[in-house]
C-alpha positions in Angstrom: -16.4 16.5 7.9 -17.1 17.5 11.5 -16.8 15.4 14.6 -20.2 14.3 14.6 -20.4 13.3 11.1 -16.9 11.2 11.4 -18.7 9.7 14.7 -21.7 8.9 12.7 -19.2 7.1 9.8 -17.6 5.2 12.1 -20.7 3.7 14.1 -21.8 2.7 10.3 -18.4 0.8 9.6 -19.3 -2.6 8.3 -16.9 -5.6 9.2 -17.0 -8.7 7.3 -15.3 -11.9 7.9 -13.4 -13.1 5.2 -13.3 -9.7 3.7 -9.9 -7.7 2.9 -9.2 -4.4 4.4 -6.5 -1.8 4.2 -6.3 -0.3 7.3 -4.3 2.8 8.0 -3.8 4.2 11.7 -1.0 7.5 13.0 0.6 7.7 16.1 -0.5 10.5 18.5 -0.1 14.0 17.5 2.4 12.2 14.4 5.2 11.7 16.1 8.0 9.6 14.8 8.1 6.9 17.4 8.8 4.0 14.9 12.2 5.4 13.7 14.2 3.4 16.5 14.5 -0.4 15.9 13.6 -1.6 19.2 10.4 0.5 19.2 9.2 -0.5 15.9 9.6 -4.2 17.0 7.9 -4.1 20.0 4.7 -2.9 17.5 5.2 -5.5 14.9 5.1 -8.5 17.5 1.8 -7.3 18.8 0.5 -6.7 15.1 1.8 -10.6 14.4 0.0 -11.5 17.4 -3.5 -10.2 15.9 -3.0 -12.9 13.6 -2.0 -15.5 16.2 -4.6 -14.8 17.8 -7.1 -15.7 15.1 -8.2 -11.8 14.4 -6.9 -11.7 11.2 -4.6 -12.8 8.6 -2.0 -10.2 7.6 -1.3 -10.0 4.2 1.1 -7.2 3.6 2.0 -4.2 5.7 4.7 -1.5 6.8 5.0 0.5 9.6 6.5 3.9 8.7 7.9 5.8 11.6 4.7 7.9 12.5 1.8 5.3 10.9 1.0 1.8 10.3 -0.7 0.5 6.8 -1.5 -3.1 7.0 -3.8 -5.2 4.2 -5.5 -7.8 6.3 -8.0 -10.4 5.5 -10.7 -10.1 9.0 -11.7 -13.4 10.4 -13.4 -13.7 14.0 -14.2 -10.2 15.2 -15.1 -6.5 14.1 -12.7 -4.1 12.5 -12.9 -1.8 15.4 -12.3 -4.8 17.7 -9.1 -5.4 15.6 -7.9 -2.3 16.0 -8.7 -1.5 19.4 -7.1 -4.6 20.6 -3.7 -4.3 18.6 -3.4 -0.6 19.5 -4.0 -1.2 23.2 -1.5 -4.1 23.4 1.0 -2.3 21.3 0.8 0.6 23.7 1.0 -1.4 26.6 4.2 -3.2 25.1 5.8 0.3 24.6 4.8 1.9 27.7 6.4 -1.4 29.7 9.4 -1.1 27.8 9.8 2.6 28.9 9.5 4.1 25.3 6.2 5.6 25.5 4.9 6.6 28.9 1.8 8.3 26.8 -0.5 8.0 24.3 0.9 6.0 21.6 -1.8 6.0 19.1 -4.3 8.9 18.0 -7.8 7.7 18.5 -9.9 5.9 15.5 -8.1 4.4 12.1 -9.1 4.7 8.3 -10.3 1.3 6.9 -10.8 0.7 3.2 -12.7 -2.4 2.0 -11.5 -4.2 -1.4 -14.0 -4.9 -4.1 -13.7 -8.2 -5.9 -11.9 -6.5 -8.7 -9.3 -4.9 -6.7 -5.6 -6.3 -7.5 -4.7 -7.3 -4.1 -1.3 -7.7 -5.0 -1.2 -4.1 -6.9 -2.5 -2.8 -3.2 0.3 -4.8 -1.5 2.9 -2.8 -3.9 1.2 0.1 -3.1 1.4 -0.3 0.9 5.4 -1.7 0.6 6.5 1.2 -1.6 5.4 3.5 1.2 9.0 4.2 2.6 10.6 4.8 -1.3 8.1 7.4 -1.8 8.6 9.1 1.8 12.5 9.1 0.4 13.7 6.8 3.5 15.4 4.5 1.6 16.1 4.3 -2.2 15.4 0.2 -2.2 12.7 -1.5 -0.8 14.8 -4.2 0.7 16.6 -1.2 3.0 13.7 -0.5 4.7 13.4 -3.2 7.9 9.6 -2.4 8.8 7.1 -4.5 6.3 6.5 -8.1 5.2 4.1 -9.6 2.6 2.6 -13.2 2.3 3.8 -13.3 -1.1 7.3 -13.0 -0.2 7.0 -15.5 2.6 4.8 -18.1 0.4 7.2 -17.6 -2.8 10.2 -18.8 -0.1 8.2 -21.7 1.1 7.1 -23.1 -2.3 11.1 -22.5 -3.7 11.7 -24.7 -1.2 
């Protein structure tokens, strides 16, 4: 697909509040910026801020050394706005912290709208297992940069 076709696809991107989307974005030149705990935590803080600002509900996510997979329920913004704001805030946070003076994220992102018949937990498990498939850890509990609402919900339900 050439650049013109990709731009047409982006223009045709459909954002539906209440719909679930799997979003993926990568670092500029696929630099492994998030191997560093402090850097990863700065980005995670901005990811969580997106939810607090009412842009989305985060269902599951994993921050890999050079990319992010994020399963969201879209709220009051478009997909493009959600990602633009997140990337801008996280890039600014890294710049202010002196971590990355240049571009943090590649332009654009990949999105997939989940269908009604998609097993959301299966999609979440696939996302969260990314560090295992990449050979970064032997057990998912050993990887620090992920979360899922089902983990939090089960903790609250057991209390």
